[in-house]
Amino acid sequence: MFQLPTVQFTEEQEAFRLEVRNFLQAHITKGTFTPAIDSWLSGVDPSFSKLIGEKGWIGLTWPKKYGGQERSTLDRYILTEEFLAAGAPVAAHWFADRQTGPLLLRYGTEEQKQFFLPKIAKGECYFAIGLSEPNSGSDLASIRTKAEKVEGGWIVNGQKIWTSNAHVCHYMVALVRTSPYDEKKKHSGLSQLIIDLNAEGVTIVPIKFLSGEYHFNEVFFDNVFVPDNMVVGETGNGWEQGLAELAFERSGPERILSTYLLLEELIKELKHQKNKDGLKQATKLLAQLWALRNLSIGVAKLLESGNAEDVAIPASLVKAIGTKFEQSIPEIARLLVETYPNLEAKRKFDRYMAQAILHAPSFTIRGGTTEILYGMVAKGMVEK
Amino acid sequence: MSEMKEMILDAAGRMLKENISKDVVDLLERDDWARGIWALFEETGMFNVAISEKHGGAGGDLEDLLHIVRLTGKYAAPMPYAESTFANFLLEATNQAIVKNIATYSLKEGFHLQNDLISGSLHNVRWARHADYLVARVDSFQGTQIALIDLQKATIEHSNNLASEPRDTIILDKVKPISIAPLSEEQLFYTLSIETAFKIALMTGAIERIYEITVQYSKKREQFGRPIHRFQLVQQHLAQLAGETAIAITAFHNVCAAIQSKDFLHEIAFARIRIEDAITTITSVAHQIHAAIGMTHEYTLHQYTRRLWSWRDEGRNSPFWSNYIADYLLKHDVDLWAYLTKTIGKK
């Protein structure tokens, strides 16, 4: 069985946590944003992202020469946790900060790093993640969007789907097939391209989510030209590069805290009603959150030591258990406090409940379904 | 953990692994126990870990002791190691001289002091029939005290838990304690939480072992021409087992880390609540993966699942700690996020 490190935050880290918390509280008071459930995916606010960029809080761990702050993975953990606990609208820059930045730092050319990273860090440049396609959800090796080599670049044809926030993003890192599809070698011949979403031949069609909001999109590529200097890393190495990103994507606090605001409101309501029995039942949720944070912080600490291979399995595990937990909060909360879920409700509990219920089905799907993750974990267990 | 401490743990782990077979664990069912391993533990100073130097301790701290207790849980060691060491912990905490022979303890209400003599009865006292001494909570008009009692002066009625571990009834009739000392409210709570930490350590050990034997079994056992771990539905069970095991182990390590910081009551509470939940899943999933063989006495799985089903109800369990947290939240005007991130009152 793998063992994760335990972490006691230092005084400096605690001070940083409070700095972020006070900043967010001040902006809630000022009315800059209204806290909401699942805001890391659905809370798009470019002006707020710019504010975060000005604070130096995007690309926190990146080298200073690319606009970063060279701070630790644990500092970044604290920062993201505070954003989530406050329900701050950070979705515009989220994927660029979490995935594109680390990807470019690891595999990008110097030119790409100098061009993209400082803009991302300023909160002015957003990236969409181009993985899913209509017939390949969890089975990414089956993707068919293809790029054909032409003079000076590539011509891309195909379609991506479930692309979060593509309609507000400037670019997409798309996983595409640069060699013909081979049934026997499905993982080879894939490459990552940076596609300008304003380029000719790109069409973005929103998909209305069950809550009535738009954050998913279909993105069509019709003979889109991508210049050679927009290939990330090695041509044909897209699968391995993509896998390296996943540990960052799967183990973060956003897989635990998407519905945290509802839990906080639940405890407030129970305290207000002096409902001790209800509070006793709610302690199960608190104990689960405590346990999951320990796991997730442990994975962050491992990532800091740079051993991405060791963390793939624990990261998948955190994602699988964490998302089930965030999904369970509305189910338990509704049994403890009477509610009429309504997206327009004045009472926060009812409003968060409505947001949580309508967003919850996606938690255990986005970023890898629980079933696929369980399969990966089980394989890792028997191989050891 | 220092190198020295790692050596102690290595030694303890090796002694247990080499000396405890299924038959040794089964001694309990014939009302016997592992005296040989007990003697080995005595020879190598395993009882002096976490005892202060003034009482002849060998150095080491509570964290080291908890790790040895975890190992005794991992091998289902049929001997009162956790009980003896915790009894001495109670004596030390109340400034009384520790004992060398086999001891057990109880922190439940049941004994009363009148005219310096103890009377009353206590149920489910661990290992009482094999112990020389009892360290027990005694209540009187002066408050709660901790007494050291010679068990020769007690009437002991035998009883067992689900795993055949001795859980006896002790009856005292006007017995004079060997020593006795007061225990403040605050100390009582502290000792209850350390007792819970001991139980968490035992449970974690048993969980680790269940994980190991279940993964092994899923690789070895074939059905329909392939090992069962290749079946998707079995993989779902295995992944659940991995998740709950990871949670338990990480919770235990965080309790160990917190115990050094003194601010650990809530950590112990959360760990105990969460591990009891893990036990529900782990025992059911492990038996499901093992199917029929796991239910036989011949196979070892039950030595761990029966213990977990017993231990989760012993000591201060999740209802007690849920009540503690609920009370705390009702009485204090704390922000939940500050509470969870341990930044209460900081601006």
XYZ file of C-alpha atoms in Angstrom:
731
model
C 0.000 0.000 0.000
C 1.329 3.411 -0.921
C 2.058 5.825 1.879
C 1.449 9.530 1.608
C 3.425 12.109 3.571
C 1.738 14.066 6.359
C 2.002 17.832 6.270
C 1.864 20.416 9.052
C 1.600 23.847 7.469
C 4.262 26.359 8.484
C 3.593 29.801 9.924
C 4.463 31.411 6.585
C 1.998 29.135 4.831
C -0.664 29.966 7.390
C -0.038 33.679 6.921
C -0.405 33.242 3.162
C -3.694 31.396 3.694
C -5.018 34.291 5.759
C -3.831 36.848 3.222
C -5.794 35.088 0.480
C -8.806 34.636 2.742
C -8.897 38.303 3.745
C -8.577 39.396 0.120
C -11.528 37.201 -0.891
C -13.655 38.285 2.070
C -13.047 41.936 1.233
C -14.226 41.341 -2.323
C -17.323 39.458 -1.201
C -18.168 42.382 1.071
C -17.555 44.826 -1.768
C -19.823 42.808 -4.021
C -17.120 41.979 -6.567
C -18.529 38.465 -6.752
C -21.333 36.367 -5.304
C -20.063 33.067 -3.880
C -21.384 30.040 -5.742
C -21.106 26.259 -5.780
C -18.714 24.721 -8.333
C -17.325 28.145 -9.199
C -13.997 26.735 -10.402
C -15.788 25.369 -13.447
C -18.836 27.564 -13.894
C -17.787 30.876 -12.361
C -16.298 32.722 -15.337
C -15.340 36.335 -14.621
C -12.446 37.713 -16.717
C -12.218 40.921 -14.686
C -11.834 38.897 -11.483
C -9.223 36.691 -13.168
C -7.255 39.840 -14.029
C -7.453 40.908 -10.394
C -6.060 37.509 -9.344
C -3.340 37.890 -11.965
C -2.363 41.288 -10.576
C -1.954 39.710 -7.136
C 0.532 37.260 -8.662
C -1.734 34.346 -7.818
C -1.862 32.699 -11.247
C 1.137 30.543 -12.079
C 2.198 30.784 -8.439
C 4.738 27.969 -8.739
C 6.206 28.973 -12.119
C 9.631 30.563 -12.671
C 9.715 34.329 -12.202
C 11.061 34.865 -15.699
C 7.735 33.613 -17.070
C 5.580 35.693 -14.757
C 5.401 33.196 -11.890
C 6.319 33.542 -8.212
C 8.443 30.398 -7.738
C 6.398 29.383 -4.738
C 5.763 25.856 -3.537
C 3.093 23.351 -4.586
C 1.745 23.531 -1.041
C 1.327 27.316 -1.316
C -0.630 26.715 -4.493
C -2.676 24.097 -2.670
C -3.572 26.623 0.020
C -4.447 29.265 -2.575
C -6.794 27.016 -4.545
C -8.406 25.740 -1.370
C -9.214 29.282 -0.274
C -10.698 30.118 -3.699
C -12.932 27.066 -3.479
C -14.020 27.618 0.100
C -15.036 31.173 -0.831
C -16.837 30.092 -4.018
C -14.802 32.595 -6.064
C -15.308 32.861 -9.861
C -11.950 31.558 -11.022
C -13.075 29.393 -13.958
C -11.774 31.656 -16.729
C -8.098 31.116 -15.919
C -8.398 27.790 -14.048
C -7.341 25.371 -16.788
C -4.529 27.561 -18.089
C -3.191 27.844 -14.543
C -3.673 24.205 -13.576
C -2.805 22.399 -16.801
C -1.508 24.475 -19.696
C 1.143 26.271 -17.689
C 2.721 23.097 -16.226
C 2.437 21.409 -19.647
C 4.298 24.217 -21.416
C 6.893 24.428 -18.674
C 7.622 20.746 -19.104
C 7.318 20.279 -22.854
C 6.930 23.699 -24.465
C 9.510 25.532 -26.585
C 11.228 28.601 -25.188
C 9.225 30.678 -27.642
C 5.942 29.182 -26.422
C 6.882 29.735 -22.783
C 7.817 33.349 -23.358
C 4.732 34.038 -25.416
C 2.021 32.321 -23.375
C 3.084 32.021 -19.736
C 3.305 35.723 -18.795
C -0.082 36.381 -20.408
C -1.638 33.467 -18.525
C -0.107 34.695 -15.284
C -1.623 38.142 -15.827
C -5.056 36.558 -16.069
C -5.467 37.689 -19.651
C -5.072 34.458 -21.589
C -7.332 31.452 -21.125
C -6.958 27.909 -22.388
C -9.516 25.211 -23.073
C -8.660 21.529 -22.734
C -9.344 19.684 -25.988
C -9.576 16.010 -25.073
C -13.095 14.570 -25.381
C -14.729 13.818 -28.704
C -18.257 12.680 -29.512
C -17.316 8.994 -29.604
C -14.476 8.983 -27.109
C -15.314 9.913 -23.565
C -13.177 7.924 -21.171
C -11.582 6.047 -24.070
C -9.269 8.849 -25.137
C -7.134 6.582 -27.286
C -10.018 6.425 -29.726
C -9.936 10.106 -30.678
C -10.183 10.838 -34.405
C -9.615 14.584 -34.861
C -6.727 14.646 -37.278
C -3.935 17.005 -38.229
C -2.303 16.631 -41.652
C 1.149 17.974 -42.368
C 1.377 20.848 -44.825
C 4.014 23.432 -45.597
C 4.818 25.332 -42.376
C 2.212 23.639 -40.206
C -0.785 21.377 -39.886
C -4.362 21.331 -41.164
C -6.807 20.217 -38.473
C -10.200 18.663 -39.127
C -12.558 17.156 -36.585
C -14.533 17.942 -33.500
C -14.099 18.246 -29.745
C -16.925 18.153 -27.235
C -17.625 18.912 -23.543
C -14.987 21.623 -23.782
C -15.470 23.708 -20.659
C -15.582 27.449 -21.259
C -14.219 27.292 -24.831
C -16.465 30.267 -25.630
C -14.404 32.549 -23.389
C -11.001 30.974 -24.028
C -8.358 32.272 -26.396
C -6.661 28.957 -27.147
C -7.136 25.233 -26.871
C -4.532 22.547 -26.252
C -6.000 19.846 -28.448
C -5.012 16.198 -28.517
C -5.114 15.240 -32.187
C -4.033 12.378 -34.400
C -0.950 13.251 -36.424
C -0.561 9.714 -37.809
C -3.371 7.587 -39.229
C -5.483 5.681 -36.693
C -4.105 2.186 -36.094
C -6.398 -0.198 -34.203
C -3.376 -2.015 -32.736
C -1.470 1.086 -31.628
C -4.204 3.418 -30.501
C -1.967 5.390 -28.160
C 0.664 6.281 -30.686
C 0.512 8.997 -33.301
C -1.219 11.481 -30.999
C 0.091 15.031 -30.595
C -0.806 18.154 -28.658
C -1.407 21.315 -30.669
C -2.173 24.824 -29.491
C -5.096 26.001 -31.568
C -6.077 29.671 -31.727
C -9.815 29.603 -31.089
C -10.233 32.776 -33.195
C -8.617 31.146 -36.220
C -10.511 30.678 -39.442
C -12.424 27.405 -39.561
C -13.073 27.164 -35.798
C -16.735 27.081 -34.788
C -17.807 27.002 -31.146
C -21.334 25.849 -30.356
C -22.513 26.027 -26.755
C -24.196 23.041 -25.095
C -26.756 24.085 -22.532
C -26.098 22.324 -19.227
C -28.949 20.849 -17.180
C -28.811 23.838 -14.849
C -29.621 26.090 -17.813
C -26.080 27.544 -17.864
C -23.521 27.407 -20.656
C -20.068 26.175 -19.915
C -19.732 23.129 -22.130
C -19.160 23.544 -25.843
C -18.756 21.653 -29.039
C -15.787 22.895 -31.023
C -15.558 22.179 -34.762
C -12.382 22.372 -36.822
C -12.824 22.806 -40.556
C -9.422 22.967 -42.265
C -7.910 25.005 -39.438
C -4.269 25.889 -40.037
C -1.940 25.468 -37.048
C 1.635 26.663 -37.559
C 4.543 24.350 -36.723
C 5.600 26.417 -33.725
C 2.281 25.583 -32.012
C 3.070 21.875 -31.575
C 3.652 21.137 -27.884
C 6.553 18.796 -27.210
C 7.209 15.985 -29.600
C 4.940 15.035 -32.457
C 3.462 11.619 -31.663
C 4.159 11.913 -27.928
C 0.770 13.409 -27.056
C -0.442 10.441 -25.039
C 2.483 10.402 -22.590
C 2.403 14.187 -22.282
C -1.307 14.117 -21.590
C -0.920 11.476 -18.888
C 1.633 13.577 -17.033
C -0.956 16.341 -16.653
C -3.508 14.101 -15.050
C -1.998 13.821 -11.593
C -2.275 17.623 -11.285
C -5.789 17.536 -12.594
C -7.092 14.730 -10.419
C -5.771 15.193 -6.915
C -6.472 18.875 -6.294
C -8.864 20.343 -3.741
C -11.368 21.038 -6.543
C -12.177 17.314 -6.406
C -13.255 17.655 -2.796
C -14.585 21.156 -2.282
C -16.934 21.852 -5.226
C -19.924 21.835 -2.861
C -18.099 23.025 0.265
C -20.261 26.177 0.531
C -23.330 24.009 1.021
C -21.634 22.068 3.823
C -20.719 25.343 5.529
C -24.294 26.591 5.198
C -25.601 23.263 6.507
C -23.545 23.585 9.682
C -24.666 27.234 10.082
C -28.335 26.249 9.748
C -27.995 23.350 12.187
C -26.258 25.601 14.711
C -28.893 28.269 14.232
C -31.638 25.690 14.838
C -29.684 24.255 17.795
C -30.145 20.863 16.163
C -27.575 18.741 17.957
C -28.749 15.464 16.438
C -28.350 16.955 12.983
C -24.889 18.238 13.855
C -23.894 14.789 15.091
C -24.889 13.308 11.772
C -23.085 16.064 9.885
C -19.816 15.209 11.672
C -19.537 12.255 9.287
C -19.141 14.757 6.459
C -16.566 16.742 8.406
C -14.570 13.599 9.203
C -14.667 12.626 5.546
C -13.489 16.082 4.499
C -10.680 15.933 7.076
C -9.574 12.522 5.791
C -9.707 13.546 2.130
C -7.773 16.763 2.723
C -5.036 14.691 4.361
C -4.849 12.487 1.276
C -4.978 15.364 -1.161
C -2.351 17.420 0.696
C -0.187 14.304 0.838
C -0.388 13.971 -2.939
C 0.456 17.684 -3.344
C 3.534 17.138 -1.178
C 4.566 14.169 -3.356
C 4.082 16.268 -6.497
C 6.400 18.844 -4.992
C 9.152 16.252 -4.899
C 8.505 15.864 -8.598
C 7.753 12.159 -8.756
C 4.761 12.230 -11.094
C 4.755 8.455 -11.710
C 4.348 7.572 -8.031
C 1.363 9.837 -7.688
C -0.754 8.696 -10.641
C -2.568 6.010 -8.633
C -3.106 7.993 -5.403
C -4.213 10.990 -7.501
C -6.824 8.846 -9.252
C -7.953 7.564 -5.884
C -8.346 11.086 -4.473
C -10.394 12.046 -7.532
C -12.627 8.982 -7.250
C -13.349 9.292 -3.522
C -13.281 13.097 -3.428
C -15.896 13.560 -6.124
C -18.204 11.005 -4.510
C -17.880 13.018 -1.317
C -18.700 16.390 -2.895
C -21.620 14.669 -4.612
C -22.905 13.264 -1.307
C -23.165 16.624 0.466
C -26.541 17.739 -1.023
C -27.931 14.221 -0.536
C -27.143 14.272 3.177
C -27.833 17.989 3.737
C -31.425 17.770 2.439
C -32.210 15.157 5.096
C -30.945 17.352 7.919
C -32.389 20.771 7.049
C -35.696 21.344 5.303
C -35.121 22.897 1.918
C -36.800 24.057 -1.270
C -33.944 24.058 -3.775
C -34.195 27.036 -6.085
C -31.496 28.769 -8.125
C -33.068 32.181 -7.383
C -33.696 31.588 -3.676
C -32.795 34.343 -1.230
C -31.782 31.857 1.471
C -28.262 30.693 0.720
C -28.961 27.123 1.830
C -31.728 26.713 -0.767
C -29.707 28.409 -3.499
C -26.541 26.382 -2.857
C -28.657 23.264 -2.632
C -30.098 23.940 -6.084
C -26.646 24.663 -7.550
C -25.173 21.577 -5.885
C -27.913 19.190 -7.036
C -27.755 20.378 -10.627
C -23.968 20.307 -10.855
C -23.339 17.116 -8.861
C -23.768 14.546 -11.654
C -20.764 16.007 -13.473
C -18.332 15.630 -10.539
C -17.820 11.888 -10.988
C -17.579 12.211 -14.781
C -15.359 15.178 -15.644
C -11.628 14.443 -15.463
C -12.183 10.679 -15.713
C -15.221 8.690 -14.628
C -15.138 6.879 -11.312
C -15.441 3.527 -13.081
C -12.359 4.126 -15.237
C -10.376 5.468 -12.272
C -11.319 2.445 -10.160
C -10.054 0.187 -12.949
C -6.718 2.046 -13.018
C -6.372 1.879 -9.240
C -7.111 -1.859 -9.170
C -4.511 -2.527 -11.869
C -1.968 -0.512 -9.921
C -2.749 -2.548 -6.785
C -2.072 -5.949 -8.314
C 1.035 -4.815 -10.188
C 2.799 -3.772 -6.990
C 11.044 9.032 13.053
C 14.731 8.572 13.880
C 16.875 5.695 12.635
C 16.857 4.282 16.160
C 13.080 4.277 16.157
C 12.954 2.616 12.771
C 15.168 -0.127 14.150
C 12.791 -0.688 17.054
C 9.865 -0.922 14.662
C 11.731 -3.246 12.326
C 12.564 -5.515 15.252
C 8.986 -5.517 16.548
C 7.626 -6.214 13.068
C 10.051 -9.078 12.519
C 9.346 -10.698 15.878
C 5.620 -10.606 15.206
C 5.881 -11.793 11.626
C 8.187 -14.687 12.437
C 6.341 -15.867 15.500
C 2.678 -15.394 14.807
C 0.976 -17.972 12.642
C -2.731 -18.630 12.383
C -2.374 -21.322 15.057
C -0.854 -18.852 17.482
C -3.769 -16.461 17.027
C -6.118 -19.404 17.521
C -4.610 -20.029 20.988
C -7.187 -17.574 22.249
C -9.954 -19.950 21.390
C -8.444 -22.469 23.798
C -8.237 -19.757 26.475
C -4.488 -19.470 26.027
C -2.301 -16.693 24.608
C 1.123 -15.925 23.094
C 3.328 -16.081 26.194
C 6.419 -16.765 24.082
C 6.129 -13.554 22.096
C 5.325 -11.686 25.273
C 8.642 -12.897 26.707
C 10.456 -11.837 23.535
C 8.879 -8.392 23.766
C 9.983 -8.158 27.402
C 13.557 -9.164 26.587
C 13.850 -6.552 23.852
C 12.424 -3.717 25.926
C 9.265 -3.236 23.859
C 7.327 -2.358 27.011
C 9.570 0.554 27.921
C 8.957 2.580 24.783
C 7.331 5.911 25.646
C 8.029 5.448 29.357
C 9.981 8.355 30.816
C 13.567 7.836 31.897
C 12.794 8.435 35.552
C 10.572 5.351 35.414
C 13.197 3.289 33.623
C 11.988 4.040 30.124
C 14.072 3.289 27.054
C 13.491 6.552 25.223
C 11.019 6.851 22.396
C 7.716 8.615 22.403
C 4.006 8.038 22.079
C 4.261 7.980 18.292
C 6.726 5.066 18.431
C 4.516 3.196 20.848
C 1.485 3.723 18.604
C 3.418 2.256 15.690
C 4.266 -0.877 17.679
C 0.602 -1.148 18.688
C -0.301 -0.842 14.983
C 2.024 -3.779 14.242
C 0.403 -5.908 16.964
C -2.902 -5.161 15.210
C -1.413 -6.073 11.861
C -0.432 -9.533 13.120
C -3.462 -9.974 15.413
C -0.966 -10.587 18.236
C -2.828 -12.542 20.926
C -1.340 -10.748 23.922
C -2.257 -7.686 26.019
C 0.432 -5.382 24.642
C -1.784 -2.337 23.987
C -3.512 -2.889 27.353
C -0.316 -3.215 29.397
C 1.401 -0.243 27.825
C -1.708 1.937 28.114
C -2.137 0.931 31.772
C 1.391 2.185 32.408
C 0.655 5.320 30.388
C -2.247 6.018 32.791
C -0.037 5.457 35.817
C 2.613 7.811 34.462
C 0.034 10.447 33.536
C -1.119 10.476 37.179
C 2.387 10.349 38.660
C 2.132 6.818 39.996
C 4.856 4.180 39.794
C 4.523 1.955 36.737
C 4.318 -1.851 36.961
C 6.458 -4.535 35.364
C 3.983 -7.425 35.184
C 0.964 -7.838 32.959
C -1.560 -5.052 33.414
C -4.841 -4.020 31.932
C -7.042 -0.969 32.356
C -10.530 0.462 32.220
C -11.724 4.059 31.889
C -15.386 3.245 32.289
C -17.558 4.167 35.245
C -18.331 1.312 37.646
C -15.933 1.512 40.587
C -16.596 3.669 43.631
C -14.360 4.665 46.497
C -15.610 4.697 50.073
C -13.374 4.901 53.128
C -10.370 4.367 50.848
C -11.758 1.034 49.654
C -12.963 0.256 46.118
C -16.178 -1.605 45.296
C -18.201 -2.152 42.176
C -18.097 -4.014 38.903
C -16.772 -3.393 35.410
C -17.721 -5.278 32.267
C -15.691 -6.036 29.155
C -12.307 -5.423 30.718
C -9.689 -6.549 28.220
C -7.518 -9.493 29.163
C -8.362 -9.278 32.885
C -8.058 -13.050 33.474
C -4.413 -13.049 32.335
C -3.384 -9.795 33.991
C -1.776 -9.209 37.386
C -2.872 -5.610 37.730
C -5.758 -3.389 36.795
C -5.449 0.364 36.330
C -8.948 1.756 36.576
C -11.042 4.844 36.855
C -12.637 5.185 40.282
C -15.326 7.729 41.120
C -15.990 9.230 44.531
C -17.259 12.454 46.078
C -13.760 13.832 45.705
C -13.955 13.377 41.937
C -12.415 10.952 39.480
C -9.236 9.066 40.354
C -6.980 6.490 38.788
C -6.208 3.464 40.951
C -3.759 0.593 40.660
C -5.416 -2.632 41.811
C -4.046 -6.114 42.501
C -6.272 -8.466 40.503
C -5.690 -11.310 42.980
C -8.177 -9.471 45.149
C -10.853 -9.413 42.463
C -13.544 -11.795 41.281
C -13.228 -12.281 37.529
C -15.972 -13.637 35.283
C -14.866 -14.734 31.839
C -16.355 -13.388 28.645
C -15.054 -12.861 25.098
C -15.510 -10.476 22.189
C -16.310 -11.604 18.613
C -12.649 -12.448 18.026
C -12.353 -14.597 21.188
C -10.258 -11.931 22.897
C -10.817 -11.931 26.681
C -13.326 -9.300 27.765
C -14.006 -10.088 31.405
C -16.140 -8.768 34.224
C -14.258 -7.626 37.316
C -15.999 -7.406 40.669
C -14.368 -5.708 43.638
C -15.642 -5.770 47.194
C -13.909 -3.246 49.454
C -10.450 -3.651 47.977
C -7.600 -1.398 49.009
C -5.751 -0.025 45.971
C -1.949 -0.312 45.723
C -1.860 3.361 44.773
C -4.372 5.983 43.763
C -4.205 9.524 42.360
C -6.676 12.177 41.163
C -7.505 12.752 37.522
C -8.779 16.168 36.424
C -11.593 16.605 33.861
C -9.012 17.785 31.371
C -6.706 14.828 32.058
C -9.631 12.433 31.750
C -10.374 13.776 28.292
C -6.737 13.609 27.341
C -6.471 9.966 28.427
C -9.709 9.066 26.619
C -8.311 10.522 23.430
C -5.020 8.637 23.785
C -6.994 5.457 24.421
C -8.828 6.161 21.157
C -5.492 6.686 19.407
C -4.357 3.230 20.616
C -7.518 1.724 19.135
C -7.010 3.617 15.879
C -3.498 2.156 15.734
C -4.770 -1.411 16.220
C -7.515 -0.936 13.647
C -5.098 0.522 11.103
C -2.824 -2.484 11.493
C -5.676 -4.956 10.930
C -6.854 -2.944 7.917
C -3.347 -3.041 6.388
C -3.277 -6.817 6.766
C -6.741 -7.273 5.215
C -5.614 -5.171 2.273
C -2.533 -7.355 1.767
C -4.240 -10.719 1.962
C -7.174 -9.609 -0.179
C -4.993 -8.264 -2.998
C -2.922 -11.461 -2.844
C -6.016 -13.599 -3.024
C -7.425 -11.691 -6.012
C -4.205 -12.484 -7.911
C -4.089 -16.147 -6.967
C -7.721 -17.157 -7.279
C -8.886 -17.996 -10.788
C -12.431 -18.264 -12.084
C -13.609 -18.658 -15.665
C -10.003 -19.110 -16.673
C -8.494 -15.920 -15.334
C -7.510 -14.368 -11.993
C -10.503 -12.649 -10.424
C -8.775 -9.244 -10.256
C -9.225 -9.088 -14.025
C -13.003 -8.805 -13.665
C -14.238 -5.230 -13.739
C -16.682 -5.680 -10.902
C -13.976 -7.184 -8.705
C -11.767 -4.218 -9.656
C -14.437 -1.856 -8.368
C -14.292 -3.692 -5.019
C -10.497 -3.640 -4.990
C -10.402 0.098 -5.674
C -12.842 0.723 -2.834
C -10.621 -1.351 -0.578
C -7.593 0.713 -1.659
C -9.435 3.966 -1.010
C -10.605 3.049 2.464
C -7.198 1.603 3.370
C -5.436 4.756 2.174
C -7.830 6.863 4.234
C -7.232 4.777 7.361
C -3.436 4.758 7.043
C -3.266 8.473 6.287
C -5.647 9.248 9.151
C -3.436 7.243 11.526
C -0.285 9.054 10.388
C -1.985 12.407 10.836
C -3.073 11.445 14.336
C 0.546 10.528 15.119
C 1.760 13.864 13.760
C -0.925 15.772 15.674
C -0.244 13.988 18.966
C 3.133 15.712 19.143
C 1.419 19.099 18.883
C -1.011 18.723 21.838
C -3.847 20.164 19.735
C -5.191 16.858 18.586
C -8.615 16.099 20.110
C -10.464 16.974 16.913
C -8.023 14.991 14.800
C -8.597 11.917 16.965
C -12.352 12.461 16.746
C -12.326 12.751 12.954
C -9.992 9.778 12.583
C -12.108 7.511 14.776
C -15.362 8.493 13.027
C -13.861 7.995 9.577
C -12.089 4.718 10.364
C -15.285 3.178 11.751
C -16.859 4.007 8.380
C -13.886 2.463 6.606
C -14.305 -0.732 8.631
C -17.861 -1.161 7.352
C -16.679 -1.030 3.745
C -13.409 -2.921 4.174
C -14.832 -5.928 6.014
C -17.703 -6.284 3.576
C -15.595 -5.853 0.436
C -12.826 -8.175 1.675
C -15.298 -10.953 2.394
C -17.021 -10.408 -0.940
C -13.722 -10.734 -2.833
C -12.737 -13.837 -0.871
C -16.218 -15.317 -1.302
C -16.735 -18.733 0.336
C -13.172 -19.394 1.525
C -13.147 -16.153 3.546
C -15.928 -17.455 5.759
C -14.060 -20.581 6.847
C -12.254 -20.795 10.132
C -9.326 -22.387 8.327
C -8.548 -19.199 6.365
C -7.081 -16.179 8.191
C -9.306 -13.332 6.947
C -11.720 -13.649 9.862
C -8.953 -13.150 12.393
C -8.879 -9.535 11.196
C -12.499 -8.865 10.280
C -13.765 -10.275 13.609
C -11.327 -8.051 15.446
C -12.398 -4.948 13.537
C -16.077 -5.670 14.170
C -15.283 -5.923 17.897
C -12.843 -3.054 18.214
C -15.100 -0.521 16.505
C -17.477 -0.787 19.473
C -14.783 -0.670 22.146
C -13.531 2.432 23.909
C -14.896 5.834 22.944
C -16.422 5.203 19.535
C -17.848 7.404 16.800
C -21.106 8.348 18.614
C -19.015 9.663 21.511
C -16.736 11.689 19.261
C -19.596 12.942 17.068
C -21.226 14.188 20.224
C -17.983 15.876 21.228
C -17.696 17.728 17.904
C -21.394 18.658 17.821
C -21.091 20.090 21.336
C -18.012 22.034 20.361
C -19.691 23.507 17.272
C -22.808 24.454 19.245
C -20.894 26.137 22.042
C -18.364 28.051 19.978
C -19.033 30.722 17.419
C -16.420 29.449 15.000
C -16.215 29.776 11.264
C -16.273 26.229 9.843
C -13.476 26.793 7.351
C -11.225 28.328 10.009
C -12.012 25.322 12.213
C -11.144 22.802 9.493
C -7.942 24.600 8.508
C -6.934 25.153 12.149
C -6.804 28.928 11.783
C -9.459 29.854 14.349
C -9.028 33.345 15.747
C -6.283 34.237 13.279
C -6.680 37.262 11.066
